[in-house]
XYZ file of C-alpha atoms in Angstrom:
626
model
C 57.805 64.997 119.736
C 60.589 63.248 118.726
C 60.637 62.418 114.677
C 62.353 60.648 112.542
C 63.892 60.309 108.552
C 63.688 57.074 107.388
C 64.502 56.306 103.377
C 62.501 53.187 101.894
C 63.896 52.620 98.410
C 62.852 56.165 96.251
C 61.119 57.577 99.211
C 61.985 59.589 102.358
C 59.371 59.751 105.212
C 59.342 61.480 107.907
C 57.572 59.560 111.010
C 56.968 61.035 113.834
C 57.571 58.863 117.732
C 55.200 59.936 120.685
C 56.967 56.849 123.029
C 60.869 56.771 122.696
C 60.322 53.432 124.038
C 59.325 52.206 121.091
C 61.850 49.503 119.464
C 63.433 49.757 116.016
C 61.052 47.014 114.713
C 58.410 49.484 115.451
C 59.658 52.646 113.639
C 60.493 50.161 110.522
C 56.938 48.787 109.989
C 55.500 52.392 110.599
C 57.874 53.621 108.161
C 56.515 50.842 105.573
C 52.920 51.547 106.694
C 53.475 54.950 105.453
C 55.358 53.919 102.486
C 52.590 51.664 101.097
C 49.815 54.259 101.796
C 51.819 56.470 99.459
C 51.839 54.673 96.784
C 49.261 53.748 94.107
C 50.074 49.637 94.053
C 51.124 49.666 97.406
C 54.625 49.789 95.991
C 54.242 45.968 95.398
C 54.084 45.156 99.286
C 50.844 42.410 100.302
C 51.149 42.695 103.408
C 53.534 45.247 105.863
C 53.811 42.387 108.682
C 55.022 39.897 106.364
C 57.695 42.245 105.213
C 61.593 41.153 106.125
C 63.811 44.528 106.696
C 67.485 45.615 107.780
C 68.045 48.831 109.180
C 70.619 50.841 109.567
C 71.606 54.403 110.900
C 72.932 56.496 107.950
C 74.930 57.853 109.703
C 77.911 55.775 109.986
C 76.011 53.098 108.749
C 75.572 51.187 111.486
C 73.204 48.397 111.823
C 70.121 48.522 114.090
C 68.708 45.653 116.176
C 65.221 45.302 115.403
C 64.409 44.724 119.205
C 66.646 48.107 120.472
C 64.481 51.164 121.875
C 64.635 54.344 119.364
C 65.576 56.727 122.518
C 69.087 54.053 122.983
C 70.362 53.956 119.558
C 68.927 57.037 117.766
C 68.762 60.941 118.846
C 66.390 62.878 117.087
C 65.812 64.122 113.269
C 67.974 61.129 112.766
C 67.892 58.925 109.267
C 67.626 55.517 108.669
C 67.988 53.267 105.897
C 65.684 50.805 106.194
C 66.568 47.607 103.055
C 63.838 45.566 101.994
C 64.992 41.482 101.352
C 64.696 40.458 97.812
C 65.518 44.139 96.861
C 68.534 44.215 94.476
C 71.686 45.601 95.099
C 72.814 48.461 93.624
C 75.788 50.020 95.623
C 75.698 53.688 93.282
C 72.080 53.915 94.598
C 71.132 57.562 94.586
C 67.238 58.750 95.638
C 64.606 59.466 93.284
C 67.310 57.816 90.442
C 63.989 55.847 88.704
C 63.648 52.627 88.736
C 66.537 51.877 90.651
C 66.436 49.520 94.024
C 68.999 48.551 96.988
C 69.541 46.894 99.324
C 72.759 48.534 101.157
C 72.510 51.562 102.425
C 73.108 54.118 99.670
C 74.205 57.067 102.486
C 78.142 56.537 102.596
C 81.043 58.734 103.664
C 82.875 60.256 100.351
C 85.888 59.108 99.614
C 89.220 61.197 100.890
C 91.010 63.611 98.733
C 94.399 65.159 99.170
C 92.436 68.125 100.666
C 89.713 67.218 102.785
C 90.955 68.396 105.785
C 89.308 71.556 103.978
C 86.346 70.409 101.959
C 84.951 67.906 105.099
C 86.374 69.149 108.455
C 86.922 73.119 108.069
C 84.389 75.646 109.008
C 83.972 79.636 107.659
C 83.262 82.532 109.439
C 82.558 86.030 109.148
C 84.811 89.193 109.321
C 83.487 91.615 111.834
C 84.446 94.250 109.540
C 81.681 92.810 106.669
C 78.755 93.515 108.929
C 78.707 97.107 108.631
C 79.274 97.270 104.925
C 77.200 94.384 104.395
C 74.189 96.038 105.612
C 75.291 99.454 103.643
C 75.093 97.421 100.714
C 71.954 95.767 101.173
C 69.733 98.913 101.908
C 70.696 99.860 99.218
C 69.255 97.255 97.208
C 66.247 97.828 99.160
C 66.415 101.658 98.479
C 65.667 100.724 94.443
C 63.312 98.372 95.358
C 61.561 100.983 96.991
C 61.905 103.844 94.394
C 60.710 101.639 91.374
C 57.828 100.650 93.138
C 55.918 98.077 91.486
C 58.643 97.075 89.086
C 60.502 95.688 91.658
C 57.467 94.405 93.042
C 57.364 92.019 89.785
C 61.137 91.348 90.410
C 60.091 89.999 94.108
C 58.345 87.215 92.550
C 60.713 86.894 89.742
C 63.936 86.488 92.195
C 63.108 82.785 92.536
C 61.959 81.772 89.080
C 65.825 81.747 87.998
C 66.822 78.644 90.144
C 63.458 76.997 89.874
C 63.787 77.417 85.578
C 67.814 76.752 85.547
C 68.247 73.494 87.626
C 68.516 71.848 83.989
C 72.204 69.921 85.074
C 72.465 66.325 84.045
C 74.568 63.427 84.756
C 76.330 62.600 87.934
C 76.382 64.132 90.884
C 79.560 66.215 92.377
C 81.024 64.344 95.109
C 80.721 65.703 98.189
C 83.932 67.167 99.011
C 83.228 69.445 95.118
C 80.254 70.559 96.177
C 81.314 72.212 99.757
C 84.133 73.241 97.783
C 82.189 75.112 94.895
C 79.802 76.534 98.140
C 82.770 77.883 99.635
C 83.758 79.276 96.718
C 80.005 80.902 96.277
C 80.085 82.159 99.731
C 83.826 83.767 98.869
C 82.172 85.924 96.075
C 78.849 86.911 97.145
C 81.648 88.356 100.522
C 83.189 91.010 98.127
C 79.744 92.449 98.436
C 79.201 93.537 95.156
C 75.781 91.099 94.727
C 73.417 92.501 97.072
C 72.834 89.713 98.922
C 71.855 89.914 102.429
C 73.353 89.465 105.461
C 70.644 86.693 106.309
C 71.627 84.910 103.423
C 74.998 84.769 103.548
C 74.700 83.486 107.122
C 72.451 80.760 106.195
C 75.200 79.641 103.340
C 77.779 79.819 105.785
C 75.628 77.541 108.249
C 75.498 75.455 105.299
C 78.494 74.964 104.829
C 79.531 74.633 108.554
C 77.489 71.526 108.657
C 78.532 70.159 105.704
C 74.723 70.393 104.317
C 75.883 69.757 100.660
C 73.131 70.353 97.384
C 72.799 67.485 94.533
C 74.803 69.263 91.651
C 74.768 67.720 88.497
C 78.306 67.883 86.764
C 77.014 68.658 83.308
C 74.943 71.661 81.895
C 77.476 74.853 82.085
C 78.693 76.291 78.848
C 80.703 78.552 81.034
C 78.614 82.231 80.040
C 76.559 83.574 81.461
C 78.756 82.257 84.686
C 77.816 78.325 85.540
C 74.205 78.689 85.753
C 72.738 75.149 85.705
C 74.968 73.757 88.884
C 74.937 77.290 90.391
C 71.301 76.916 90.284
C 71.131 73.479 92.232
C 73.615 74.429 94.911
C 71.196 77.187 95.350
C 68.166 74.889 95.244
C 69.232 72.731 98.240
C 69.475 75.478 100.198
C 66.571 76.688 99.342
C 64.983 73.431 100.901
C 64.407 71.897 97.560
C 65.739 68.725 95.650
C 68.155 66.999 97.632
C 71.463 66.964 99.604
C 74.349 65.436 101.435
C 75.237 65.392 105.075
C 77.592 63.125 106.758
C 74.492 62.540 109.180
C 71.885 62.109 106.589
C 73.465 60.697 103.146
C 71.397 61.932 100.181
C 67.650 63.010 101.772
C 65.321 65.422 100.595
C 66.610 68.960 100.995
C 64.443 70.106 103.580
C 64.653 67.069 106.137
C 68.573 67.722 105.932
C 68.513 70.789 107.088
C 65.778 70.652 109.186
C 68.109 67.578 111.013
C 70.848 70.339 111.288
C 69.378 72.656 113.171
C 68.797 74.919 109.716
C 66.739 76.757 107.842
C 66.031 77.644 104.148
C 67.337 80.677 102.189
C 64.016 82.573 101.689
C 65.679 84.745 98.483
C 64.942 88.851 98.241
C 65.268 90.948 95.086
C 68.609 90.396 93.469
C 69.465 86.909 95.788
C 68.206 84.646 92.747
C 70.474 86.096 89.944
C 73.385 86.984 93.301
C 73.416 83.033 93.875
C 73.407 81.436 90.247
C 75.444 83.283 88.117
C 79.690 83.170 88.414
C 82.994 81.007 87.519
C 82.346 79.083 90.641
C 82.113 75.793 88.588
C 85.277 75.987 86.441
C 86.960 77.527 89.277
C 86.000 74.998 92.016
C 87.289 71.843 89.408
C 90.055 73.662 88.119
C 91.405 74.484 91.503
C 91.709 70.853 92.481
C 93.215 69.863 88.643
C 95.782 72.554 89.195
C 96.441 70.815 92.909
C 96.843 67.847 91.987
C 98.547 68.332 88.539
C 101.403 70.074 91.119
C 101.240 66.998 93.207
C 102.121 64.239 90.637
C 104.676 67.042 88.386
C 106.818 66.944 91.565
C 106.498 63.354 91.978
C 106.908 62.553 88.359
C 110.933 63.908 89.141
C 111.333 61.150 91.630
C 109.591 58.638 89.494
C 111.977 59.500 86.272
C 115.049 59.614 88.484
C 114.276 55.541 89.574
C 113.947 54.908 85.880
C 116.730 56.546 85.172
C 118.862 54.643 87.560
C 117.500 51.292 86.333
C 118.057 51.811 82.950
C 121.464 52.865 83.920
C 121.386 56.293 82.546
C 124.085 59.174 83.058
C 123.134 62.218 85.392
C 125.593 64.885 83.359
C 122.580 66.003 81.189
C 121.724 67.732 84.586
C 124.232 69.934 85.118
C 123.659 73.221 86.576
C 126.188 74.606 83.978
C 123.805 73.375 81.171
C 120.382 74.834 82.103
C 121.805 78.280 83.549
C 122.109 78.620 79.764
C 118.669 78.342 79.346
C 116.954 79.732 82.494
C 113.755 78.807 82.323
C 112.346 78.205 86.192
C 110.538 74.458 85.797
C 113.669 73.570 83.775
C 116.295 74.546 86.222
C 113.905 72.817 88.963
C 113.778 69.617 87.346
C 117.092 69.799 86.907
C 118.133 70.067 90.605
C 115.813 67.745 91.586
C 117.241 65.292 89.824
C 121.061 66.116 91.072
C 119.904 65.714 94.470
C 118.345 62.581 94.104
C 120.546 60.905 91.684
C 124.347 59.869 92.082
C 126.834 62.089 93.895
C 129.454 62.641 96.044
C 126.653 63.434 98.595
C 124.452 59.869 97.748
C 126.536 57.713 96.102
C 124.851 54.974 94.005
C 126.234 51.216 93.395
C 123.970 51.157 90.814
C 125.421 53.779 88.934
C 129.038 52.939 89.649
C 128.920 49.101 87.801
C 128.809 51.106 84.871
C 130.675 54.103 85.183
C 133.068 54.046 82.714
C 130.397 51.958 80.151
C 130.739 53.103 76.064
C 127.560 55.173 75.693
C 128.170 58.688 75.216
C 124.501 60.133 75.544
C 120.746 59.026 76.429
C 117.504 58.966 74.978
C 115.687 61.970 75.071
C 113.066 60.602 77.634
C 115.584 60.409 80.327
C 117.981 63.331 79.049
C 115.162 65.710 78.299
C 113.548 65.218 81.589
C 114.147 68.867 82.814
C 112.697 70.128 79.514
C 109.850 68.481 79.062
C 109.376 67.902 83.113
C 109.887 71.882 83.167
C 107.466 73.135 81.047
C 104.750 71.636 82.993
C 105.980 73.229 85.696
C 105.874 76.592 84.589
C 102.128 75.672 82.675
C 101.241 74.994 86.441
C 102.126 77.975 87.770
C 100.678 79.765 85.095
C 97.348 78.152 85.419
C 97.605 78.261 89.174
C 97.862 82.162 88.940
C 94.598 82.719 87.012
C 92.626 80.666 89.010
C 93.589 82.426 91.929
C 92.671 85.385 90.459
C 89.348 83.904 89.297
C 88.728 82.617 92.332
C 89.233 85.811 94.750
C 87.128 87.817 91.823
C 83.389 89.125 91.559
C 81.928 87.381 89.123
C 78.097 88.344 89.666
C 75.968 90.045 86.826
C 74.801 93.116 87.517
C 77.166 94.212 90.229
C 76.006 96.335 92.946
C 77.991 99.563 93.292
C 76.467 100.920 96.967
C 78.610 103.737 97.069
C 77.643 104.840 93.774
C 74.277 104.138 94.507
C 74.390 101.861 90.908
C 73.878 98.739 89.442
C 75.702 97.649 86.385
C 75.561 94.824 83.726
C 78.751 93.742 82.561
C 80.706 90.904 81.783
C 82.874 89.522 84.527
C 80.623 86.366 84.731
C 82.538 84.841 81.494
C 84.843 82.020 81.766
C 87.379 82.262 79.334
C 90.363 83.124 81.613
C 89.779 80.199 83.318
C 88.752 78.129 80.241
C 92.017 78.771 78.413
C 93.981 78.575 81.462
C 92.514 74.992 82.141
C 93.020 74.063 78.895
C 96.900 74.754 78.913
C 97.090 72.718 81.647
C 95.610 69.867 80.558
C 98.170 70.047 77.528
C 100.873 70.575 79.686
C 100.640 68.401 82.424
C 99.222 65.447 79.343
C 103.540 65.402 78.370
C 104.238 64.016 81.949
C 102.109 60.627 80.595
C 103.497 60.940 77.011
C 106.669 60.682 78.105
C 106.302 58.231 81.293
C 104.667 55.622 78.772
C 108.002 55.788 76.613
C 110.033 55.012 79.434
C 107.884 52.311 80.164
C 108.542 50.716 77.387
C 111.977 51.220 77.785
C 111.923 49.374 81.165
C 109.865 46.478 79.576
C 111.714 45.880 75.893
C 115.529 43.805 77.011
C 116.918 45.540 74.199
C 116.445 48.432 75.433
C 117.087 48.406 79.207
C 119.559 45.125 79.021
C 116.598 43.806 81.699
C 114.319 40.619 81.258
C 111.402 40.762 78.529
C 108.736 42.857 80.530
C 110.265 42.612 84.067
C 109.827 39.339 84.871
C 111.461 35.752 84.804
C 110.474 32.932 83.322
C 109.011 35.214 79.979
C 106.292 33.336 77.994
C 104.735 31.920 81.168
C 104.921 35.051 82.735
C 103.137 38.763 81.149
C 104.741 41.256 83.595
C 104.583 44.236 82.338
C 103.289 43.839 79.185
C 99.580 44.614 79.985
C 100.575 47.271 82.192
C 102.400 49.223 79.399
C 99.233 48.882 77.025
C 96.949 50.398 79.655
C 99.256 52.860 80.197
C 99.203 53.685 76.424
C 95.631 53.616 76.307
C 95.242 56.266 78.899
C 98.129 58.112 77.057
C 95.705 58.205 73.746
C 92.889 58.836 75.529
C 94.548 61.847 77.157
C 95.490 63.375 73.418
C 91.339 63.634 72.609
C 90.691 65.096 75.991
C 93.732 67.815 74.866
C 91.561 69.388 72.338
C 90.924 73.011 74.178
C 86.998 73.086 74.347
C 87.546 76.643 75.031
C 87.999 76.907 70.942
C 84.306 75.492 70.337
C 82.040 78.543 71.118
C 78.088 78.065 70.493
C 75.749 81.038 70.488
C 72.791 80.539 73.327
C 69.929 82.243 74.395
C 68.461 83.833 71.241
C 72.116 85.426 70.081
C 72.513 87.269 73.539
C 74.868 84.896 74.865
C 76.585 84.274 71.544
C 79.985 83.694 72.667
C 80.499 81.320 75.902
C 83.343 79.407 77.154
C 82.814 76.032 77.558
C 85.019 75.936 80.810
C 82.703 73.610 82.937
C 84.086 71.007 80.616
C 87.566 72.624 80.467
C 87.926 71.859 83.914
C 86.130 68.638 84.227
C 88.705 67.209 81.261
C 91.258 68.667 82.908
C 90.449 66.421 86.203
C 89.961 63.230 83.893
C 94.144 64.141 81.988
C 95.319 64.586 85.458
C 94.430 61.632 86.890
C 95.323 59.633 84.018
C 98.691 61.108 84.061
C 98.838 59.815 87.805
C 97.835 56.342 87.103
C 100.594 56.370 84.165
C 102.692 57.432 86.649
C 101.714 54.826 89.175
C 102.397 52.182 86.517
C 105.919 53.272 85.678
C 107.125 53.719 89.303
C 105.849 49.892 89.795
C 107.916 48.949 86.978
C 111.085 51.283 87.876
C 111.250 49.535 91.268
C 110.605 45.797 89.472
C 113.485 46.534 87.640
C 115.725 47.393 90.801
C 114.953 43.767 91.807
C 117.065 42.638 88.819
C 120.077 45.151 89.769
C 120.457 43.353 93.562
C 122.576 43.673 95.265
C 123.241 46.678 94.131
C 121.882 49.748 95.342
C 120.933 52.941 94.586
C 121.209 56.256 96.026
C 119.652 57.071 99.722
C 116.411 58.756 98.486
C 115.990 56.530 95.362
C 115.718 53.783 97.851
C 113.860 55.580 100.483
C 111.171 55.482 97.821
C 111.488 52.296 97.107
C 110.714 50.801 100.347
C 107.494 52.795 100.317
C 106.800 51.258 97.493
C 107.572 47.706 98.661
C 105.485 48.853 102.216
C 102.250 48.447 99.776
C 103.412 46.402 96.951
C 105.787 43.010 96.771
C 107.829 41.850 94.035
C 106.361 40.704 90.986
C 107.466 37.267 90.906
C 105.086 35.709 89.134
C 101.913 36.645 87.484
C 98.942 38.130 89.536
C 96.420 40.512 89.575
C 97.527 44.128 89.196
C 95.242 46.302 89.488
C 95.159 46.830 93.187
C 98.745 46.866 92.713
C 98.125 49.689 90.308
C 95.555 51.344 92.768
C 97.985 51.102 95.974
C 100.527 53.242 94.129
C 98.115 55.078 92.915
C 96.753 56.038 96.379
C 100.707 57.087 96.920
C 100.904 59.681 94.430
C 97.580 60.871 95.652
C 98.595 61.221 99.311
C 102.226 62.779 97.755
C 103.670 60.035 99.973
C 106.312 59.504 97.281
C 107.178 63.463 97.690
C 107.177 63.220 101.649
C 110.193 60.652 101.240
C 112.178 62.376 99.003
C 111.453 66.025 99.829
C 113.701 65.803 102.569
C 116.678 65.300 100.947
C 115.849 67.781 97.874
C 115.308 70.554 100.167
C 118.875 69.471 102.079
C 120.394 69.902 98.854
C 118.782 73.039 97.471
C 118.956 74.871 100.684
C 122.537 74.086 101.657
C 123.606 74.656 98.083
C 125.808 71.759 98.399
C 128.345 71.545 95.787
C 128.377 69.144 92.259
C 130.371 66.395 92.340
C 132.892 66.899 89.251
C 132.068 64.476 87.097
C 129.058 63.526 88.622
C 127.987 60.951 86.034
C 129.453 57.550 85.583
C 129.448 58.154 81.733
C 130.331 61.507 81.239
C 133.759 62.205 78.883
C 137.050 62.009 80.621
C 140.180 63.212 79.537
C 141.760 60.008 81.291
C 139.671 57.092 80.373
C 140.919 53.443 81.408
C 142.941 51.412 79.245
C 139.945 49.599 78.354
C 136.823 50.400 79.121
C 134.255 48.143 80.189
C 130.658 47.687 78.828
C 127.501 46.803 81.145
C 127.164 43.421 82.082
C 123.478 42.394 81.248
C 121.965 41.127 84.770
C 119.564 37.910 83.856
């Protein structure tokens, strides 16, 4: 018999359909019927027929016609949303949040990432080769359960007690592209097969994750030691069949009724599967992998973005001279450094921009433009840095005890403790905060005329018009907000669990503060390429180099001219979105890779204002554009 899911406000309720013919209208007021009988006051419903409803498919959220037959528009263990009239709106509805109504359908597609090719479409599968060792390693888990007898007999009923006692997480939800990515990262340790977990279970996870059946993990809880147990424990819960989870076909439903819809079943946990599933980096590691991703996203991009400024405020491109940082050989440096040859003014892109003021009287720049492949460097090389332990952590067993099959063992020890990825996540988040820091100052430098010889704040007609000026200040306010979240929490220790766990690394916050500097460094970012290309506006006709204004009409594709005041923020988003794609990279990369690759040769001087042996008779000063 066909059945079906249908979610009425807090409650899911499964209702069965012996005629397929049966309209829409029909499975809504059966649904209600159901709903009232359930609860104590009726939940505040007189009367079912005189009840108004919309209802909608989850998935996809398409709206059903009241007078359509179930068999035409719905297929079995389908969900519905069905949205009582007069019930509020609240569009962050989750189920079972109390006391919280809708009246759209709360079940909606997560939003993209630069990666979700991975986290939404990809699938895993098993090596052949894991089978036979797989089932080594398991018997002999069973082979102690069998020689300490009724001990492990106690352990049997223990082996679920773990999740059941440490689903203790608070706050929001993961989205649904973390958790599959924190299950895949589960599923990648418990396949070094050093947690005697079974075969069975592994499977099942794998299924899982296949179908993109996703637990509700909370994103607080973990202090990192012993391993992320709190959201460990509710990724294990869902599949368990308990608490709830996310499908693309279902939205957030009760546990069981998801995977039932998928074809699924349960993990039913043996000895060791409780403690195999809960306790590991997979957390810190699952966060911090997508911090260090997109913190080398925006480092690259931040180049491109400092080269425009640099061209608008009419800056010289000598600082960058191979000659200069072969002295000092650090990798990001000399990076930075190149990048910004091949995109700024050369023999091989010549810029008119850069040649009205060629032969202008200042010797030397600020330190914001003329330090970029220092400062830009260094966040470089923290990147790779970071990027290195977390790929360690990652492809590491991190279970507690590990099974030894061919010793025939199982040992306690320590590899559950996140303070390699802690501190590493940590460093990042200092490093990649000096991309901001010094993006805001050269904000301000496009924005203040006496600095970059532009209008006040990038815009005519100052006094009626803002600009800029707001944008700079909320750039500075994510600037000082970034300089709290800098404070390593790997430094706080607190002793838990009667003394035993007395030193823990507090790297589920580590990486989740690492996420939040990040993306306020891109949104800094975003705000400062807005403003480099507003300031190109003022240096037309001219032109800059090919890249430079490759970039710039990507910019202009999703943004127009500020010509007069408006609202910004979806300005601010659209660039945003960008950086996030790495459109601004795709533009430019081209031409970086021409130059690197090619190992074309510097143009001798290659900056307007660098010193000359043979200067004109009288040099000329920049002419300030109004």
């Amino acid at each position: 018999m066909p059945r079906y899911t249908v979610h009425i406000r807090d409650e899911w309720l499964a209702v069965p359909c012996r005629d397929p013919t049966y309209t829409i209208q029909w499975l809504g007021y059966e649904a209600l019927k159901r709903y009232t009988k359930n609860k104590p006051d009726n939940g505040g419903i007189d009367a079912v027929k005189d009840i108004r409803f919309v209802a909608r498919r989850c998935q996809g959220q398409g709206l059903l016609d009241g007078d359509d037959t179930i068999e035409d528009v719905l297929e079995d263990n389908d969900f519905v949303e069905i949205a009582i009239e007069g019930d509020t709106m609240s569009p962050d509805f989750i189920p079972y949040q109390p006391g919280v109504s809708h009246l759209y359908p709360s079940c909606h597609t997560p939003k993209k990432t630069d990666f979700d090719s991975f986290l939404i479409h990809a699938s895993l599968s098993f090596c052949p080769y894991l089978y036979i060792r797989y089932e080594y390693i398991h018997s002999s888990v069973n082979t102690l359960v069998l020689f300490w007898g009724s001990y492990y007999t106690i352990l049997y009923h223990y082996t679920n007690s773990p999740i059941m006692l440490w689903c203790l997480g608070v706050g929001n939800p993961l989205s649904p592209e973390r958790t599959r990515m924190l299950l895949a990262l589960r599923i990648n340790v418990l396949a070094k097969g050093y947690s005697g977990i079974s075969l069975e279970t592994l499977h099942r996870m794998i299924q899982a994750f296949n179908a993109s059946c996703l637990s509700f993990v909370p994103e607080k809880g973990t202090v990192g030691a012993s391993g992320d147990l709190a959201p460990l424990s509710h990724l294990a819960l869902g599949l368990m069949g308990e608490g709830k989870m996310w499908s693309p076909k279902s939205g957030w439903a009760d546990a069981k009724y998801v995977l039932e819809a998928h074809g699924l079943k349960p993990i039913s946990l043996k000895p060791k599967e409780g403690l195999a599933l809960i306790n590991g980096t997979q957390m810190i590691t699952s966060l911090g992998a997508e911090a260090v991703e997109r913190a080398q996203a925006i480092a690259r991009q931040a180049d491109i973005i400092a080269a425009i400024t640099l061209e608008v405020l009419k800056g010289t491109s000598k600082a960058f001279d191979s000659d200069i940082h072969a002295l000092r050989p650090h990798p990001g440096q000399i990076e930075v450094a190149m990048r910004f040859r091949a995109l700024l003014d050369s023999d091989h892109h010549p810029s008119e921009i850069a040649e009205s003021h060629r032969f202008c009287d200042r010797v030397q720049d600020a330190y914001t433009m003329r330090c970029c492949p220092q400062v830009h460097g260094i966040v470089n090389d923290t990147i790779d840095f970071t990027q290195k332990i977390i790929n360690t952590e990652i492809n590491s067993a991190t279970d507690n005890p590990m099974v030894f099959a061919e010793r025939g063992e199982t040992i306690s020890g320590g590899n559950f403790h996140g303070e390699y990825p802690a501190k590493a996540l940590d460093f990042l988040a200092i490093g990649v905060h000096e991309l901001a820091a010094i993006s805001e100052r050269r904000i301000e430098r496009l924005c203040n005329p006496s600095l970059s010889e532009l209008p006040a704040f990038l815009v005519n007609e100052g006094g009626l018009n803002s600009g800029f000026m707001i944008a700079h200040c909320t750039a500075a306010s994510l600037v000082s907000e970034n300089k709290v979240l800098c404070h390593p929490s790997s430094v706080d220790s607190l002793s838990t669990s009667a003394a035993t766990e007395d030193h823990v690394s507090m790297g589920g916050w580590a990486a989740r503060k690492a996420l939040r500097v990040v993306e306020h460094v891109e949104q800094v970012l975003a705000i400062e390429l807005l403003a480099a290309c507003q300031g190109i506006e003022f240096l037309r006709p001219l032109r800059t180099t090919t890249p430079l204004e490759k970039v710039y009409d990507l910019v202009r594709s999703v943004v127009k001219p500020w010509i007069k005041d408006r609202f910004m923020s979806p300005d601010i988003e659209a660039v945003h979105r960008l950086l996030l794609d790495q459109k601004v990279w795709n533009v430019a990369q081209p031409y970086i890779e021409k130059y690197n690759m090619e190992l074309l040769p510097e143009s001798r001087p290659i900056s307007p204002t660098a010193f000359s042996l043979d200067p004109p008779a009288s040099p000329r000063k920049r002419i300030r554009l109004e």
